[in-house]
PDB file of C-alpha atoms in Angstrom:
ATOM      1  CA  MET A 229      94.723  -6.488-120.877  1.00 68.00           C
ATOM      2  CA  GLY A 230      97.781  -4.663-119.641  1.00 75.00           C
ATOM      3  CA  GLU A 231     100.248  -2.554-121.528  1.00 77.00           C
ATOM      4  CA  ARG A 232     102.466  -5.516-122.296  1.00 79.00           C
ATOM      5  CA  GLY A 233      99.504  -7.418-123.763  1.00 80.00           C
ATOM      6  CA  TRP A 234      98.627  -4.497-126.111  1.00 82.00           C
ATOM      7  CA  GLN A 235     102.278  -4.359-127.180  1.00 85.00           C
ATOM      8  CA  THR A 236     102.205  -7.997-128.076  1.00 87.00           C
ATOM      9  CA  VAL A 237      99.016  -7.523-130.120  1.00 85.00           C
ATOM     10  CA  GLY A 238     100.552  -4.589-131.880  1.00 85.00           C
ATOM     11  CA  TRP A 239     103.644  -6.491-132.865  1.00 87.00           C
ATOM     12  CA  ALA A 240     101.526  -9.417-134.020  1.00 89.00           C
ATOM     13  CA  ILE A 241      99.433  -7.102-136.308  1.00 92.00           C
ATOM     14  CA  ALA A 242     102.549  -5.392-137.701  1.00 89.00           C
ATOM     15  CA  ALA A 243     104.038  -8.769-138.479  1.00 89.00           C
ATOM     16  CA  VAL A 244     100.855  -9.860-140.361  1.00 90.00           C
ATOM     17  CA  VAL A 245     100.673  -6.581-142.206  1.00 90.00           C
ATOM     18  CA  ALA A 246     104.418  -7.010-143.202  1.00 87.00           C
ATOM     19  CA  VAL A 247     103.871 -10.620-144.399  1.00 86.00           C
ATOM     20  CA  LEU A 248     100.826  -9.500-146.518  1.00 84.00           C
ATOM     21  CA  ALA A 249     102.835  -6.654-147.974  1.00 81.00           C
ATOM     22  CA  VAL A 250     105.618  -8.985-148.935  1.00 78.00           C
ATOM     23  CA  ALA A 251     103.285 -11.528-150.466  1.00 76.00           C
ATOM     24  CA  ARG A 252     101.561  -8.700-152.442  1.00 75.00           C
ATOM     25  CA  LEU A 253     104.876  -7.648-153.850  1.00 70.00           C
ATOM     26  CA  LEU A 254     105.870 -11.089-154.869  1.00 69.00           C
ATOM     27  CA  ASP A 255     102.454 -11.559-156.501  1.00 66.00           C
ATOM     28  CA  ARG A 256     103.215  -8.604-158.774  1.00 63.00           C
ATOM     29  CA  ALA A 257     106.195 -10.323-160.334  1.00 54.00           C
ATOM     30  CA  PRO A 258     105.918  -9.926-164.103  1.00 59.00           C
ATOM     31  CA  GLU A 259     104.253 -12.798-165.887  1.00 56.00           C
ATOM     32  CA  PRO A 260     105.896 -14.408-168.825  1.00 55.00           C
ATOM     33  CA  PRO A 261     104.313 -13.491-172.172  1.00 58.00           C
ATOM     34  CA  PRO A 262     101.561 -15.849-173.317  1.00 58.00           C
ATOM     35  CA  VAL A 263     102.501 -18.526-175.798  1.00 53.00           C
ATOM     36  CA  ARG A 264     100.426 -18.316-178.950  1.00 55.00           C
ATOM     37  CA  VAL A 265      99.661 -21.730-180.434  1.00 52.00           C
ATOM     38  CA  GLY A 266      99.993 -21.779-184.127  1.00 48.00           C
ATOM     39  CA  ALA A 267     101.509 -18.364-184.463  1.00 44.00           C
ATOM     40  CA  GLY A 268     105.007 -19.699-183.807  1.00 46.00           C
ATOM     41  CA  ALA A 269     105.283 -21.735-186.954  1.00 46.00           C
ATOM     42  CA  ALA A 270     104.159 -18.896-189.079  1.00 46.00           C
ATOM     43  CA  GLN A 271     106.542 -16.482-187.482  1.00 46.00           C
ATOM     44  CA  ALA A 272     109.447 -18.890-187.802  1.00 47.00           C
ATOM     45  CA  ARG A 273     108.788 -19.220-191.544  1.00 50.00           C
ATOM     46  CA  GLY A 274     108.097 -15.587-192.123  1.00 49.00           C
ATOM     47  CA  GLY A 275     110.620 -14.077-189.553  1.00 49.00           C
ATOM     48  CA  GLY A 276     107.939 -12.850-187.204  1.00 48.00           C
ATOM     49  CA  ALA A 277     108.025  -9.532-185.475  1.00 45.00           C
ATOM     50  CA  THR A 278     108.966 -11.015-182.046  1.00 46.00           C
ATOM     51  CA  GLY A 279     112.497 -11.846-183.231  1.00 48.00           C
ATOM     52  CA  ALA A 280     112.442 -15.301-181.690  1.00 59.00           C
ATOM     53  CA  ARG A 281     115.077 -17.616-182.936  1.00 71.00           C
ATOM     54  CA  ARG A 282     113.874 -20.476-185.156  1.00 85.00           C
ATOM     55  CA  ARG A 283     114.461 -24.053-183.996  1.00 90.00           C
ATOM     56  CA  LEU A 284     115.605 -26.939-185.995  1.00 91.00           C
ATOM     57  CA  VAL A 285     114.563 -30.499-185.382  1.00 92.00           C
ATOM     58  CA  VAL A 286     117.132 -33.111-186.397  1.00 91.00           C
ATOM     59  CA  HIS A 287     117.537 -36.837-185.996  1.00 92.00           C
ATOM     60  CA  VAL A 288     121.047 -37.938-184.923  1.00 90.00           C
ATOM     61  CA  ALA A 289     121.716 -41.728-185.437  1.00 88.00           C
ATOM     62  CA  GLY A 290     124.570 -44.128-185.834  1.00 87.00           C
ATOM     63  CA  ALA A 291     127.686 -44.196-183.607  1.00 88.00           C
ATOM     64  CA  VAL A 292     126.626 -41.622-181.037  1.00 88.00           C
ATOM     65  CA  ARG A 293     126.071 -42.127-177.276  1.00 90.00           C
ATOM     66  CA  ARG A 294     122.450 -40.999-177.272  1.00 90.00           C
ATOM     67  CA  PRO A 295     120.788 -41.261-180.750  1.00 89.00           C
ATOM     68  CA  GLY A 296     117.504 -39.463-181.012  1.00 91.00           C
ATOM     69  CA  VAL A 297     115.685 -36.424-182.225  1.00 92.00           C
ATOM     70  CA  TYR A 298     116.945 -33.099-180.967  1.00 93.00           C
ATOM     71  CA  ARG A 299     116.033 -29.406-181.170  1.00 94.00           C
ATOM     72  CA  LEU A 300     118.775 -27.084-181.990  1.00 94.00           C
ATOM     73  CA  ALA A 301     118.984 -23.370-182.779  1.00 93.00           C
ATOM     74  CA  ASP A 302     118.847 -22.242-186.452  1.00 92.00           C
ATOM     75  CA  GLY A 303     122.302 -22.090-187.923  1.00 91.00           C
ATOM     76  CA  ALA A 304     123.541 -24.996-185.920  1.00 93.00           C
ATOM     77  CA  ARG A 305     126.212 -27.278-187.355  1.00 93.00           C
ATOM     78  CA  VAL A 306     126.511 -31.095-187.495  1.00 92.00           C
ATOM     79  CA  ALA A 307     129.044 -30.870-184.677  1.00 93.00           C
ATOM     80  CA  ASP A 308     126.410 -29.265-182.463  1.00 95.00           C
ATOM     81  CA  ALA A 309     123.954 -32.114-183.228  1.00 93.00           C
ATOM     82  CA  VAL A 310     126.608 -34.737-182.477  1.00 93.00           C
ATOM     83  CA  ARG A 311     127.410 -33.001-179.236  1.00 93.00           C
ATOM     84  CA  ARG A 312     123.774 -32.830-178.290  1.00 93.00           C
ATOM     85  CA  ALA A 313     123.539 -36.530-178.805  1.00 93.00           C
ATOM     86  CA  GLY A 314     126.188 -37.191-176.209  1.00 93.00           C
ATOM     87  CA  GLY A 315     129.194 -37.004-178.543  1.00 92.00           C
ATOM     88  CA  PRO A 316     130.627 -39.732-180.723  1.00 91.00           C
ATOM     89  CA  GLY A 317     130.601 -43.247-179.469  1.00 88.00           C
ATOM     90  CA  PRO A 318     133.725 -45.241-178.925  1.00 86.00           C
ATOM     91  CA  ARG A 319     133.695 -46.690-182.418  1.00 85.00           C
ATOM     92  CA  ALA A 320     132.513 -43.536-184.253  1.00 87.00           C
ATOM     93  CA  THR A 321     134.552 -42.323-187.398  1.00 85.00           C
ATOM     94  CA  VAL A 322     133.549 -38.634-187.315  1.00 85.00           C
ATOM     95  CA  ASP A 323     136.201 -37.939-190.053  1.00 84.00           C
ATOM     96  CA  LEU A 324     133.771 -39.336-192.582  1.00 82.00           C
ATOM     97  CA  ILE A 325     131.160 -36.629-191.969  1.00 85.00           C
ATOM     98  CA  ASN A 326     131.393 -32.914-192.335  1.00 87.00           C
ATOM     99  CA  LEU A 327     131.048 -31.578-188.815  1.00 90.00           C
ATOM    100  CA  ALA A 328     131.069 -27.949-190.025  1.00 89.00           C
ATOM    101  CA  ALA A 329     128.086 -28.439-192.373  1.00 88.00           C
ATOM    102  CA  ARG A 330     125.009 -26.354-191.435  1.00 90.00           C
ATOM    103  CA  LEU A 331     121.821 -28.242-190.303  1.00 90.00           C
ATOM    104  CA  ARG A 332     118.461 -28.038-191.920  1.00 88.00           C
ATOM    105  CA  ASP A 333     115.167 -28.766-190.260  1.00 90.00           C
ATOM    106  CA  GLY A 334     114.215 -32.350-190.573  1.00 88.00           C
ATOM    107  CA  GLN A 335     117.741 -33.500-191.414  1.00 88.00           C
ATOM    108  CA  GLN A 336     119.188 -36.825-190.378  1.00 88.00           C
ATOM    109  CA  VAL A 337     122.729 -36.926-189.252  1.00 88.00           C
ATOM    110  CA  VAL A 338     124.323 -40.425-189.275  1.00 87.00           C
ATOM    111  CA  VAL A 339     127.671 -40.938-187.626  1.00 88.00           C
ATOM    112  CA  PRO A 340     129.324 -43.911-189.080  1.00 86.00           C
ATOM    113  CA  ALA A 341     131.080 -46.534-186.972  1.00 82.00           C
ATOM    114  CA  ALA A 342     134.542 -47.862-187.701  1.00 75.00           C
ATOM    115  CA  ALA A 343     134.908 -50.684-190.203  1.00 63.00           C
ATOM    116  CA  GLY A 344     134.150 -53.982-188.451  1.00 51.00           C
ATOM    117  CA  ALA A 345     131.915 -52.292-185.897  1.00 43.00           C
ATOM    118  CA  GLY A 346     128.906 -53.064-187.867  1.00 44.00           C
ATOM    119  CA  GLY A 347     128.568 -49.576-189.543  1.00 41.00           C
ATOM    120  CA  PRO A 348     125.730 -47.131-189.005  1.00 40.00           C
ATOM    121  CA  ALA A 349     122.983 -49.541-189.884  1.00 39.00           C
ATOM    122  CA  ALA A 350     124.098 -51.898-187.070  1.00 37.00           C
ATOM    123  CA  ALA A 351     124.537 -49.066-184.593  1.00 36.00           C
ATOM    124  CA  THR A 352     120.866 -48.003-185.138  1.00 36.00           C
ATOM    125  CA  GLY A 353     119.386 -51.544-185.441  1.00 35.00           C
ATOM    126  CA  GLY A 354     118.525 -51.090-189.025  1.00 35.00           C
ATOM    127  CA  ALA A 355     119.113 -53.410-192.008  1.00 31.00           C
ATOM    128  CA  ALA A 356     122.717 -53.621-193.104  1.00 32.00           C
ATOM    129  CA  SER A 357     123.459 -51.708-196.216  1.00 35.00           C
ATOM    130  CA  VAL A 358     126.685 -51.473-198.174  1.00 38.00           C
ATOM    131  CA  GLY A 359     128.688 -48.791-199.947  1.00 46.00           C
ATOM    132  CA  ALA A 360     131.301 -49.219-202.491  1.00 45.00           C
ATOM    133  CA  ALA A 361     132.925 -52.779-202.639  1.00 44.00           C
ATOM    134  CA  GLY A 362     130.540 -54.114-200.006  1.00 49.00           C
ATOM    135  CA  GLY A 363     131.900 -51.841-197.211  1.00 56.00           C
ATOM    136  CA  PRO A 364     129.856 -49.660-194.839  1.00 67.00           C
ATOM    137  CA  PRO A 365     127.555 -47.034-196.601  1.00 76.00           C
ATOM    138  CA  LEU A 366     129.096 -43.839-197.707  1.00 80.00           C
ATOM    139  CA  SER A 367     128.043 -40.478-196.220  1.00 83.00           C
ATOM    140  CA  LEU A 368     126.359 -38.473-199.021  1.00 83.00           C
ATOM    141  CA  GLY A 369     127.237 -35.288-197.012  1.00 82.00           C
ATOM    142  CA  SER A 370     131.013 -35.939-197.059  1.00 82.00           C
ATOM    143  CA  ALA A 371     131.926 -38.480-199.673  1.00 83.00           C
ATOM    144  CA  THR A 372     134.437 -37.352-202.318  1.00 86.00           C
ATOM    145  CA  ALA A 373     133.731 -37.577-206.115  1.00 86.00           C
ATOM    146  CA  GLU A 374     136.275 -40.458-206.220  1.00 86.00           C
ATOM    147  CA  GLN A 375     134.367 -42.338-203.517  1.00 85.00           C
ATOM    148  CA  LEU A 376     131.057 -41.732-205.247  1.00 85.00           C
ATOM    149  CA  ALA A 377     132.512 -42.666-208.614  1.00 84.00           C
ATOM    150  CA  ASP A 378     133.311 -46.156-207.177  1.00 82.00           C
ATOM    151  CA  LEU A 379     129.652 -46.945-206.445  1.00 80.00           C
ATOM    152  CA  ASP A 380     127.891 -49.287-208.959  1.00 74.00           C
ATOM    153  CA  GLY A 381     126.357 -47.196-211.848  1.00 77.00           C
ATOM    154  CA  ILE A 382     127.851 -43.806-210.910  1.00 83.00           C
ATOM    155  CA  GLY A 383     131.137 -43.194-212.516  1.00 85.00           C
ATOM    156  CA  PRO A 384     133.211 -39.962-212.484  1.00 88.00           C
ATOM    157  CA  THR A 385     130.773 -37.775-214.552  1.00 90.00           C
ATOM    158  CA  LEU A 386     127.751 -38.477-212.312  1.00 89.00           C
ATOM    159  CA  ALA A 387     129.856 -38.315-209.225  1.00 88.00           C
ATOM    160  CA  GLU A 388     130.927 -34.778-210.180  1.00 91.00           C
ATOM    161  CA  ARG A 389     127.305 -33.779-210.678  1.00 90.00           C
ATOM    162  CA  ILE A 390     126.471 -35.055-207.396  1.00 89.00           C
ATOM    163  CA  VAL A 391     129.268 -33.096-205.613  1.00 90.00           C
ATOM    164  CA  ALA A 392     128.410 -29.940-207.631  1.00 90.00           C
ATOM    165  CA  LEU A 393     124.726 -30.101-206.487  1.00 87.00           C
ATOM    166  CA  ARG A 394     125.659 -30.877-202.898  1.00 87.00           C
ATOM    167  CA  THR A 395     128.000 -27.768-202.882  1.00 87.00           C
ATOM    168  CA  GLU A 396     125.427 -25.603-204.543  1.00 87.00           C
ATOM    169  CA  ARG A 397     122.681 -26.557-201.947  1.00 83.00           C
ATOM    170  CA  GLY A 398     125.035 -26.819-199.050  1.00 83.00           C
ATOM    171  CA  GLY A 399     124.345 -30.502-198.591  1.00 82.00           C
ATOM    172  CA  PHE A 400     121.510 -33.003-199.010  1.00 81.00           C
ATOM    173  CA  ALA A 401     118.749 -33.473-196.412  1.00 81.00           C
ATOM    174  CA  ALA A 402     117.962 -37.067-197.695  1.00 84.00           C
ATOM    175  CA  ILE A 403     119.215 -39.523-200.198  1.00 85.00           C
ATOM    176  CA  SER A 404     116.002 -38.913-202.245  1.00 85.00           C
ATOM    177  CA  ASP A 405     117.423 -35.414-203.012  1.00 86.00           C
ATOM    178  CA  LEU A 406     119.654 -37.190-205.480  1.00 86.00           C
ATOM    179  CA  ALA A 407     116.614 -37.419-207.850  1.00 87.00           C
ATOM    180  CA  ASP A 408     117.393 -33.739-208.797  1.00 88.00           C
ATOM    181  CA  VAL A 409     120.770 -34.817-210.258  1.00 87.00           C
ATOM    182  CA  GLU A 410     120.671 -35.165-213.953  1.00 88.00           C
ATOM    183  CA  GLY A 411     121.249 -38.803-214.851  1.00 86.00           C
ATOM    184  CA  ILE A 412     119.763 -40.316-211.722  1.00 86.00           C
ATOM    185  CA  GLY A 413     116.510 -42.034-212.311  1.00 85.00           C
ATOM    186  CA  GLU A 414     114.242 -44.169-210.054  1.00 85.00           C
ATOM    187  CA  GLN A 415     116.258 -47.392-210.354  1.00 83.00           C
ATOM    188  CA  ARG A 416     119.574 -45.779-209.784  1.00 84.00           C
ATOM    189  CA  LEU A 417     118.151 -43.868-206.806  1.00 83.00           C
ATOM    190  CA  ALA A 418     116.891 -47.083-205.261  1.00 81.00           C
ATOM    191  CA  ALA A 419     120.290 -48.616-205.529  1.00 80.00           C
ATOM    192  CA  LEU A 420     121.933 -45.402-204.035  1.00 82.00           C
ATOM    193  CA  GLU A 421     119.560 -45.577-201.019  1.00 80.00           C
ATOM    194  CA  GLN A 422     121.218 -48.811-200.136  1.00 78.00           C
ATOM    195  CA  ALA A 423     124.764 -47.557-200.630  1.00 81.00           C
ATOM    196  CA  LEU A 424     124.626 -44.115-198.982  1.00 84.00           C
ATOM    197  CA  VAL A 425     123.615 -42.532-195.892  1.00 83.00           C
ATOM    198  CA  PRO A 426     122.596 -38.717-195.711  1.00 77.00           C
TER     199      PRO A 426
END
């Protein structure tokens, strides 16, 4: 083999060594930290040492473009959940819900539809329910004391208690939370579940 042949072999060996060196460097890229199954829930509840942000799971239903269950950062607002669900649909009446309210894990956000559009129950395929005077159901999260007082069996005193507890707690996660309001028993709660949405 001549001098030119040895040069070619030398360059080939140098190229192989360079490729191997680059491959070795790329192989040393830092690995992501391992995920500990089961530890995340305990850390989220107890504010674990890792400082990872807790995630909320909320159900967005009603007059939104993509109803469904979504994960959001702790501290997210109702507006964030509606945006995550594709935004309000063409018949949504977002003025009836409090877009600034903070979300809680497991909460359902129902965006009502405009009157005549079938209401939130029709938008989600559920059974029709009615609020005051046979209209669409009221949003428990944003209804005024006057609107609540118009519901059968509520009146102004009970409506004020509902609004006071809602303000104290920062909202209700479910209609069943109304059982904590003095004066609301099982029968009244069952009737309210037909007239209200969370």
